[in-house]
Amino acid sequence: MDRRAFLKLSAASVGAVMLAPEAAAVKLPNPLARAPASWFDGEVSSVLTFCENCFWKCGVRASVADGRVWKVDGYAANPKSRGRLCPRGQGAVAQTYDPDRLKRPLIRVEGTQRGDGKYREASWDEALGVIASGMLAIKERYGSESMAFFAHGSGDTWFGEYLPAAWATPNVGKPSVSLCTGPRETASQWTFGRGIGGHEPIDWENTDYIVLIGHHIGEDTHNTQLQDFSLALKRGAELVVVDPRFSVAASKAGRWLPIKPGTDTALLLAWLHVLVTEELYDKAYVERYTVGFEQLAAHVQPFTPEWAADITDLDADAIRTVARELAAHAPRAVVPPGRHTVWYGNDTQRMRALYLVNALLGNYGVEGGFYLAQAPYLEPYPHPAFPLEPAAGGCSGASGGETLDTGFRARVDDGRFFAHTTAVQELIPAMISGEPYRIAGLIAYGVNLFHSIPDVARTQEALRKLDLYVAIDVLPMDHVMWADVILPEATYLERYDDLVAIAHKTPFIELRQPAVDPMWDTKPGWWIARELGLRLGLDAYFDWPDIEAYLDKRLRTIGSSLEQAKAKGTLVQRGRPYLADWEARNLNPFGTPSGRIELYSQTFADAGFDPLPTYEPPNDGPPGSYRLLYGRSPVHTFAKTQNNWVLMEMHGQNAVWIHTAEAEALGVASGDYVWLENQDGVRDGPVAVYATERLRRDCVYLVHGFGHRAKGMRVADGRGASDTALMSRYRLDPISGGAGMRVNFVKLVPGAPRPRLPSLRKLAERSV
Amino acid sequence: MTGAAASITTFYGAPNSAAFWHWPTLLHFVLVAVAGGVALLVAYRALSGARFTWRLPALALALIVLDLGVLWGESLARWRLTHVYLFLSFQPASAIWWGAWGLAGSAALTALLALGWGPRRGWGALLLVTSSLALLYPGLVLAANAARPLWTPLLLVFMPVTGLLIAWGLALLLGQRDLGVAVGALALAGAALGGLYLAGLAAGPGGARAALEHLWHEAGVWFALALAAMLVSPALLRRYPAVAALLAVAGAVLARSLLVEIGQVMGPPF
Amino acid sequence: MPRYAMAIDLAACVGCAACAVACKLENEVPAGVDRLWIRLEERGTFPDLAMQYRPEQCLHCAEPPCVPVCPTGASHVTADGLVLVDAETCIACGACIAACPYDARYFDPRGFVGKCTFCEHRIVQGQLPACVETCPTLCRTFGDLDDPESDVSRAIRAARRVDVLKPEQGTRPKLVYLNTPARFGLAAEGALP
């Protein structure tokens, strides 16, 4: 008898109703069995702010009950979130209640070395006093320029811009430039005369054909971009993915091109070749908006699909077909720039090649291609003029070629590359060598020095040589526990920050405001910067009594107020997304020297660089090693979120991906633990093996951000391996200053022990 | 295909797919058989009019209390006093609801019989029903789960037969000599049903065969040994009744426990 | 009375787990147990590959095997067709966990059985379940199956294919999967709710 039939029969035979909704039992008043109370049972209030579990800056609504934030959701009126949130945004609240947080200022115990990790608690007054006297001593001995600031996060306006400008040092860097987006920004600046910015201006809603190159949408969960990508695919847009790995995006693609790592420029040159030689480019657009087509046409003649096929390990017909399909869908066809573009050291040229493909499709400033993002109108706070304006940049930093005379010594990396923005990793040699002058002090705000900057040994050597090293952070990260003074910052749910102006199709301003008071003795970044400024004699720049006064003054410049911003959260303005919008007002969006899209860059030629992109083969590794590729987990942001128990329950360790045939040859299987050892003998791990068909045989892949060695981060510590630790080398992009990181190779060393780690469940139960 | 490997790099894998019943539940499935079987013996003795003392019903009551104690001790809800709803609800489609009434009724009846209160035969007749419920319900609990291919409808018979075998085998060991034939018959039946069970899986659809392979991989040898023990025990009954009873009980306990533990595996997910 | 249902478009899902995290926090699901998870399956050999991320949770079956086995009636079906557990009368025996073909239920360490509720507390206020509201790929739709104009009804009508899990179990789930990638899929004529 069929068992389901049996079940029914058994029920029917006793004349019972199978489903007896809600009426089964006589309920007794039983306090012991009451269902647990839920946070939403009582009164819940909403606070509008924006998220900081990554740097996309989605507008959110924090739900507060009984003085605690329980849930964070997307805020429907915000153009970044549109009422939705990614896993990191959803899980961010667990960080605020993480018992491992830095709770009060710490000062390194006298007589210990940096890295020993021995600290004593201190008052804010003492800690800030120590920092101020250290900074003033450095200024007196070496000059104010000898203080460096590394900053990342919403508070980087204070520690990457405001305070260092008032203090007067040009040595300010953000990892989001030369360790991430630098090449695409520099290339865009010198091709289109506009940056890309923090929110890639792809006109997803109108595009019909998308080609992603090493762009892991889906594993990279930048909220709006993922929404737009998904909507485009639902609408029927075609997708081509170029990646050595079968990424999540590749699994959604009609065509996957599993390219040999490091040969993307050859592929792009071949596409240019096809577009030019088969006359598939948009002639009217090229004629009207570009310069240098003749030089480009001559330049790309040799770069046939067959030539590229040999280099890229792809099929020549597939290369040709994609170029033709791009052209057939143009201008509603787009090759987005991606985000992390520091790969092989020739990255600005690769990004130039990518932009030239787009330019020939005639899609820049046109529906279905790139829209023209604009920043909203907002005035700075009317402080006295700063002695200098550092050029840390951001995702969208300025990319000038010239050195500005500020009356102060030039930045220590000045002249080493073409772009004007700081290459943050190039400030480190000056800490060691003292050339061209000594960097003697460092304030690191929200930057993980050991998980973002390649060559960790060099960074550690530099930290040992500093006179003063201050870390401002939320958690006792690996590098934080090296500092002389550690300042505990409040999490984003507990603080105000400066206003954020988002360049977008609809430009907008977002307010960060606290949903709850700071836990323990933590303080917001603005408070720390101001208190430090006052102790450094910079009172003139900090004349505002508190952040509310500061924000209100700025908001009044656009006819709003803090009160209004607190109620609305996001203030949206109108944009000019397309060329037609600019032309209607007789405006030219192209900020290049020629005022047009520069297919041929005279500026590059004058500076001694190739005016048209060329292909450079990537380096080779030692025999038996694999190129180390890395990427993202949808539930993690860099190395910031690995102590968040909710997110770690989703993805609690990384694994080294290797092709099944290679794993078999090495005698390792999925789940085995190995060490990873790079070309310079640097070892990290143990890390689990993931044997898969999903990538080429010449590379391995690690999700970035794991492998913390930080005892105080009890959830993160010892889980997985760090790709950054294995990057003892990088190749400098001479144009953007970007640190090309995909030039490292690793071997798998079998037989590593399975790490013994406390259970996540136990760790989670400590949540406060 | 990639399940185990995928769980390393993906999110969650299948968080609720692990075994949900652990050793205390396995122990309960043995104890409830002993308690139910001894209660059935009490009912038989009470009805047959044979010599009857307070000892046997008291033992049955003690076993029921022990079983319920184990269940309560391992229950996550032990301090929530929700078990009262077993008796305040009407859930005739639920095997456990019947089991609860069977055990509670058996406890009350064995207590009355031990105390000698009321009509022995009347209580015996009722106890026949309640103890049968206690013996039958474990098989019903398992067989109701259509998605778990190792828990086939055959367990509706296999569980009470092996349950009774365990109880009466132990009773035989404790000196209830007249149960020898019954134990032998039950042991043979248990072995035969076990064989039939395996044959049914082997002849079943792909899911059943995959489940059989899983059973074989996890504990095939032990399961075979358990059936063999039941099979050979009748041959030893005459000469070595204690050894035979012990073998039969051990085989039955092992076979049942393996089926409860390993049977928690889910059928093919796709 | 509405007949609530959910549809998940697997062509859109990227397995980012935003739904799973939202569920965890919305419902204060304790560490170590989950109402919602994502299964990844890969098929093929390089470079001919296919992959599927599939979020899974309680399917709120129209014929739920987990309800009749409950000895106290704690596991029940509401008038709106939601399959719920009443913590006040649950004895945590696990019969429903055993009966569920989808491993959708778990022992809550607080002493009862837990599972997805389709965020009943939200839908009674006219909101969407937390997983649906937050999904950044817009792969989830929710609504009344009896209303042909509801989001879920429209999505099911527009789908190239509709699948249910384990149709042979006869559970008639009210959570269905749309547009399962080629090489995957369960296809179930007549198994739909």
PDB file of N, CA and C in Angstrom, chain A residues 18-51:
ATOM      1  N   MET A  18      -8.338  15.351   9.406  1.00  0.00           N
ATOM      2  CA  MET A  18      -6.876  15.378   9.412  1.00  0.00           C
ATOM      3  C   MET A  18      -6.344  16.703   9.926  1.00  0.00           C
ATOM      4  N   LEU A  19      -6.901  17.767   9.446  1.00  0.00           N
ATOM      5  CA  LEU A  19      -6.388  19.071   9.833  1.00  0.00           C
ATOM      6  C   LEU A  19      -7.409  19.706  10.750  1.00  0.00           C
ATOM      7  N   ALA A  20      -7.015  19.917  11.951  1.00  0.00           N
ATOM      8  CA  ALA A  20      -7.924  20.529  12.904  1.00  0.00           C
ATOM      9  C   ALA A  20      -7.364  21.890  13.284  1.00  0.00           C
ATOM     10  N   PRO A  21      -7.665  22.909  12.486  1.00  0.00           N
ATOM     11  CA  PRO A  21      -6.974  24.187  12.648  1.00  0.00           C
ATOM     12  C   PRO A  21      -7.174  24.791  14.028  1.00  0.00           C
ATOM     13  N   GLU A  22      -6.090  24.986  14.692  1.00  0.00           N
ATOM     14  CA  GLU A  22      -5.993  25.832  15.881  1.00  0.00           C
ATOM     15  C   GLU A  22      -6.919  25.441  17.019  1.00  0.00           C
ATOM     16  N   ALA A  23      -7.725  24.387  16.830  1.00  0.00           N
ATOM     17  CA  ALA A  23      -8.724  24.082  17.850  1.00  0.00           C
ATOM     18  C   ALA A  23      -8.404  22.781  18.559  1.00  0.00           C
ATOM     19  N   ALA A  24      -7.165  22.334  18.373  1.00  0.00           N
ATOM     20  CA  ALA A  24      -6.851  20.993  18.841  1.00  0.00           C
ATOM     21  C   ALA A  24      -6.930  20.867  20.347  1.00  0.00           C
ATOM     22  N   ALA A  25      -6.397  21.824  21.046  1.00  0.00           N
ATOM     23  CA  ALA A  25      -6.253  21.644  22.483  1.00  0.00           C
ATOM     24  C   ALA A  25      -7.011  22.715  23.243  1.00  0.00           C
ATOM     25  N   VAL A  26      -7.456  22.323  24.396  1.00  0.00           N
ATOM     26  CA  VAL A  26      -7.964  23.303  25.351  1.00  0.00           C
ATOM     27  C   VAL A  26      -6.716  23.970  25.916  1.00  0.00           C
ATOM     28  N   LYS A  27      -6.619  25.294  25.786  1.00  0.00           N
ATOM     29  CA  LYS A  27      -5.406  25.962  26.255  1.00  0.00           C
ATOM     30  C   LYS A  27      -5.485  26.216  27.751  1.00  0.00           C
ATOM     31  N   LEU A  28      -4.435  25.877  28.444  1.00  0.00           N
ATOM     32  CA  LEU A  28      -4.352  26.167  29.860  1.00  0.00           C
ATOM     33  C   LEU A  28      -3.460  27.384  30.049  1.00  0.00           C
ATOM     34  N   PRO A  29      -3.746  28.193  31.060  1.00  0.00           N
ATOM     35  CA  PRO A  29      -2.819  29.288  31.318  1.00  0.00           C
ATOM     36  C   PRO A  29      -1.516  28.704  31.847  1.00  0.00           C
ATOM     37  N   ASN A  30      -0.491  28.719  31.042  1.00  0.00           N
ATOM     38  CA  ASN A  30       0.760  28.059  31.427  1.00  0.00           C
ATOM     39  C   ASN A  30       1.930  28.986  31.148  1.00  0.00           C
ATOM     40  N   PRO A  31       2.366  29.726  32.142  1.00  0.00           N
ATOM     41  CA  PRO A  31       3.456  30.682  31.907  1.00  0.00           C
ATOM     42  C   PRO A  31       4.753  29.998  31.474  1.00  0.00           C
ATOM     43  N   LEU A  32       4.905  28.725  31.796  1.00  0.00           N
ATOM     44  CA  LEU A  32       6.151  28.033  31.452  1.00  0.00           C
ATOM     45  C   LEU A  32       6.263  27.767  29.954  1.00  0.00           C
ATOM     46  N   ALA A  33       5.117  27.719  29.276  1.00  0.00           N
ATOM     47  CA  ALA A  33       5.118  27.321  27.874  1.00  0.00           C
ATOM     48  C   ALA A  33       4.836  28.480  26.935  1.00  0.00           C
ATOM     49  N   ARG A  34       4.817  29.683  27.487  1.00  0.00           N
ATOM     50  CA  ARG A  34       4.487  30.825  26.646  1.00  0.00           C
ATOM     51  C   ARG A  34       5.470  30.939  25.471  1.00  0.00           C
ATOM     52  N   ALA A  35       4.975  31.266  24.299  1.00  0.00           N
ATOM     53  CA  ALA A  35       5.865  31.497  23.151  1.00  0.00           C
ATOM     54  C   ALA A  35       6.770  32.679  23.488  1.00  0.00           C
ATOM     55  N   PRO A  36       8.048  32.619  23.081  1.00  0.00           N
ATOM     56  CA  PRO A  36       8.952  33.707  23.424  1.00  0.00           C
ATOM     57  C   PRO A  36       8.448  35.039  22.862  1.00  0.00           C
ATOM     58  N   ALA A  37       8.628  36.087  23.653  1.00  0.00           N
ATOM     59  CA  ALA A  37       8.206  37.407  23.171  1.00  0.00           C
ATOM     60  C   ALA A  37       9.073  37.815  21.988  1.00  0.00           C
ATOM     61  N   SER A  38       8.494  38.579  21.077  1.00  0.00           N
ATOM     62  CA  SER A  38       9.240  39.034  19.912  1.00  0.00           C
ATOM     63  C   SER A  38       9.485  40.533  20.009  1.00  0.00           C
ATOM     64  N   TRP A  39      10.546  40.966  19.355  1.00  0.00           N
ATOM     65  CA  TRP A  39      10.914  42.385  19.447  1.00  0.00           C
ATOM     66  C   TRP A  39       9.826  43.288  18.896  1.00  0.00           C
ATOM     67  N   PHE A  40       9.025  42.732  17.977  1.00  0.00           N
ATOM     68  CA  PHE A  40       8.008  43.574  17.330  1.00  0.00           C
ATOM     69  C   PHE A  40       6.676  43.538  18.061  1.00  0.00           C
ATOM     70  N   ASP A  41       6.629  42.853  19.217  1.00  0.00           N
ATOM     71  CA  ASP A  41       5.365  42.785  19.952  1.00  0.00           C
ATOM     72  C   ASP A  41       4.939  44.151  20.487  1.00  0.00           C
ATOM     73  N   GLY A  42       5.930  44.912  20.972  1.00  0.00           N
ATOM     74  CA  GLY A  42       5.620  46.213  21.554  1.00  0.00           C
ATOM     75  C   GLY A  42       5.794  47.336  20.554  1.00  0.00           C
ATOM     76  N   GLU A  43       6.110  48.496  21.085  1.00  0.00           N
ATOM     77  CA  GLU A  43       6.246  49.666  20.215  1.00  0.00           C
ATOM     78  C   GLU A  43       7.608  49.649  19.514  1.00  0.00           C
ATOM     79  N   VAL A  44       7.593  49.839  18.201  1.00  0.00           N
ATOM     80  CA  VAL A  44       8.823  49.851  17.416  1.00  0.00           C
ATOM     81  C   VAL A  44       8.934  51.203  16.733  1.00  0.00           C
ATOM     82  N   SER A  45      10.090  51.852  16.877  1.00  0.00           N
ATOM     83  CA  SER A  45      10.277  53.110  16.156  1.00  0.00           C
ATOM     84  C   SER A  45      11.295  52.914  15.039  1.00  0.00           C
ATOM     85  N   SER A  46      11.192  53.768  14.032  1.00  0.00           N
ATOM     86  CA  SER A  46      12.079  53.675  12.870  1.00  0.00           C
ATOM     87  C   SER A  46      13.020  54.858  12.826  1.00  0.00           C
ATOM     88  N   VAL A  47      14.271  54.603  12.520  1.00  0.00           N
ATOM     89  CA  VAL A  47      15.241  55.681  12.335  1.00  0.00           C
ATOM     90  C   VAL A  47      15.816  55.535  10.934  1.00  0.00           C
ATOM     91  N   LEU A  48      15.800  56.631  10.173  1.00  0.00           N
ATOM     92  CA  LEU A  48      16.320  56.593   8.807  1.00  0.00           C
ATOM     93  C   LEU A  48      17.794  56.976   8.829  1.00  0.00           C
ATOM     94  N   THR A  49      18.608  56.116   8.259  1.00  0.00           N
ATOM     95  CA  THR A  49      20.039  56.400   8.192  1.00  0.00           C
ATOM     96  C   THR A  49      20.568  55.683   6.954  1.00  0.00           C
ATOM     97  N   PHE A  50      21.887  55.520   6.845  1.00  0.00           N
ATOM     98  CA  PHE A  50      22.360  54.682   5.736  1.00  0.00           C
ATOM     99  C   PHE A  50      23.378  53.685   6.248  1.00  0.00           C
ATOM    100  N   CYS A  51      23.485  52.593   5.540  1.00  0.00           N
ATOM    101  CA  CYS A  51      24.193  51.403   6.004  1.00  0.00           C
ATOM    102  C   CYS A  51      25.695  51.563   5.878  1.00  0.00           C
TER     103      CYS A  51
END
